[in-house]
Amino acid sequence: MAQAPGENEDREGVMFIGPSGKVLGQLLDIASVPRESVYMTNLVKCMLPGYRKPKSDEIEACSVYLDEEIELVDPEVLVPMGYFATRYLLDKYSLDVPGRKSFGELYGNLMLADGGKLLPLEHPAAVVYDSAKMELLSAHYRKLGVLSKECKWYDMCPMKRYYRAGILDRKWVELYCKGDWSLCVRYEIEESGMAHPDWMLPDGSIDHSLRETAGI
Ligand code: SF4
């Protein structure tokens, strides 16, 4: 979900056909995510004169369509690109909106939103203006590939047993096992073949209450 169409996109009625589209194609290739598997839309539906920032009344006018699109498409993961698209979804799902200075820390970090998932990413145009950003955006866009499949350890992971037994908060499964397993501390340890307690949570913290039910 991008901010608004550019000149070419507005004229042709097709998203991401300009220079940003080329970068987006490269980033999706890096993430091994086919472009056809992604539903694309904009926060504001018409080109903004001089590529200026959208005004709040413009966002409000277009959000009726956007909200309906989200309801109809019901995506597995909502991916807002850039400040305004991300900010709109944070507000929509009553999530904390960080200050402008720390806003960039949201990019590449999966979060839960009203039963669904949200992965804010930088807009590909960032690379058009500064090619040095390609490395950072590649790392963040790779998460799209991670999210497209659940963790390979899930079937044998104690977290699955705990979750099914109703003693583990859903957020751990959604954010890690069926989300960004590349960030899971348990995953890293599994890969290195080292030992770890069953009651270690994906972020590496220890939940002793799970230990009492480790036999589940
Ligand atoms: S807890 Fe970690 S290792 Fe276990 S299934 Fe979830 S992501 Fe994979």
Tab-separated table of C-alpha atoms in Angstrom, residues 8-88:
chain	number	residue	atom	x	y	z
A	8	ASN	CA	2.684	7.645	-15.138
A	9	GLU	CA	0.641	5.539	-12.744
A	10	ASP	CA	-2.159	8.110	-12.615
A	11	ARG	CA	-2.301	8.342	-16.422
A	12	GLU	CA	-2.168	4.589	-17.073
A	13	GLY	CA	-4.170	3.472	-14.047
A	14	VAL	CA	-1.457	0.940	-13.195
A	15	MET	CA	0.645	1.002	-10.061
A	16	PHE	CA	4.434	1.095	-9.928
A	17	ILE	CA	5.302	1.495	-13.598
A	18	GLY	CA	7.827	4.322	-13.136
A	19	PRO	CA	11.322	4.331	-11.578
A	20	SER	CA	9.926	3.300	-8.166
A	21	GLY	CA	8.260	0.339	-9.858
A	22	LYS	CA	11.625	-0.818	-11.183
A	23	VAL	CA	13.079	-0.710	-7.669
A	24	LEU	CA	10.010	-2.473	-6.271
A	25	GLY	CA	10.485	-5.249	-8.861
A	26	GLN	CA	14.102	-5.695	-7.743
A	27	LEU	CA	13.102	-5.772	-4.082
A	28	LEU	CA	10.356	-8.344	-4.678
A	29	ASP	CA	12.835	-10.477	-6.638
A	30	ILE	CA	15.260	-10.304	-3.713
A	31	ALA	CA	12.432	-11.441	-1.410
A	32	SER	CA	11.419	-14.177	-3.926
A	33	VAL	CA	7.874	-12.820	-3.888
A	34	PRO	CA	6.062	-12.842	-7.270
A	35	ARG	CA	4.539	-9.470	-8.098
A	36	GLU	CA	1.285	-11.239	-9.076
A	37	SER	CA	0.897	-12.501	-5.503
A	38	VAL	CA	0.704	-8.956	-4.162
A	39	TYR	CA	-2.427	-6.784	-4.222
A	40	MET	CA	-1.318	-3.173	-4.626
A	41	THR	CA	-3.216	-0.046	-3.784
A	42	ASN	CA	-2.739	3.558	-2.711
A	43	LEU	CA	-3.736	5.560	0.316
A	44	VAL	CA	-4.681	8.554	-1.859
A	45	LYS	CA	-6.174	7.540	-5.191
A	46	CYS	CA	-5.070	10.462	-7.420
A	47	MET	CA	-1.688	12.016	-8.160
A	48	LEU	CA	-0.760	14.763	-5.738
A	49	PRO	CA	0.223	17.992	-7.559
A	50	GLY	CA	3.993	18.396	-7.581
A	51	TYR	CA	4.310	15.137	-5.598
A	52	ARG	CA	3.480	17.029	-2.434
A	53	LYS	CA	2.479	15.338	0.812
A	54	PRO	CA	-1.169	14.320	1.130
A	55	LYS	CA	-3.418	16.559	3.214
A	56	SER	CA	-5.572	15.077	5.939
A	57	ASP	CA	-8.832	15.822	4.098
A	58	GLU	CA	-7.482	14.041	1.000
A	59	ILE	CA	-6.577	11.014	3.087
A	60	GLU	CA	-9.978	11.087	4.715
A	61	ALA	CA	-11.780	11.326	1.357
A	62	CYS	CA	-9.942	8.319	-0.090
A	63	SER	CA	-9.874	6.171	3.029
A	64	VAL	CA	-13.484	5.102	2.410
A	65	TYR	CA	-12.291	3.220	-0.682
A	66	LEU	CA	-9.162	1.940	0.975
A	67	ASP	CA	-11.027	0.554	3.974
A	68	GLU	CA	-13.409	-1.258	1.674
A	69	GLU	CA	-10.526	-2.684	-0.341
A	70	ILE	CA	-8.927	-4.005	2.838
A	71	GLU	CA	-12.187	-5.633	3.857
A	72	LEU	CA	-12.738	-7.229	0.458
A	73	VAL	CA	-9.165	-8.411	-0.136
A	74	ASP	CA	-8.629	-9.440	3.488
A	75	PRO	CA	-4.838	-9.692	3.046
A	76	GLU	CA	-2.675	-12.002	5.142
A	77	VAL	CA	-0.287	-9.127	5.739
A	78	LEU	CA	-0.896	-5.421	5.229
A	79	VAL	CA	2.244	-3.694	4.001
A	80	PRO	CA	2.096	0.114	4.163
A	81	MET	CA	4.997	1.770	2.367
A	82	GLY	CA	6.312	5.051	3.694
A	83	TYR	CA	5.201	7.484	6.391
A	84	PHE	CA	1.652	8.445	5.412
A	85	ALA	CA	0.442	4.942	4.485
A	86	THR	CA	1.956	3.514	7.682
A	87	ARG	CA	0.591	6.283	9.825
A	88	TYR	CA	-2.904	5.778	8.406
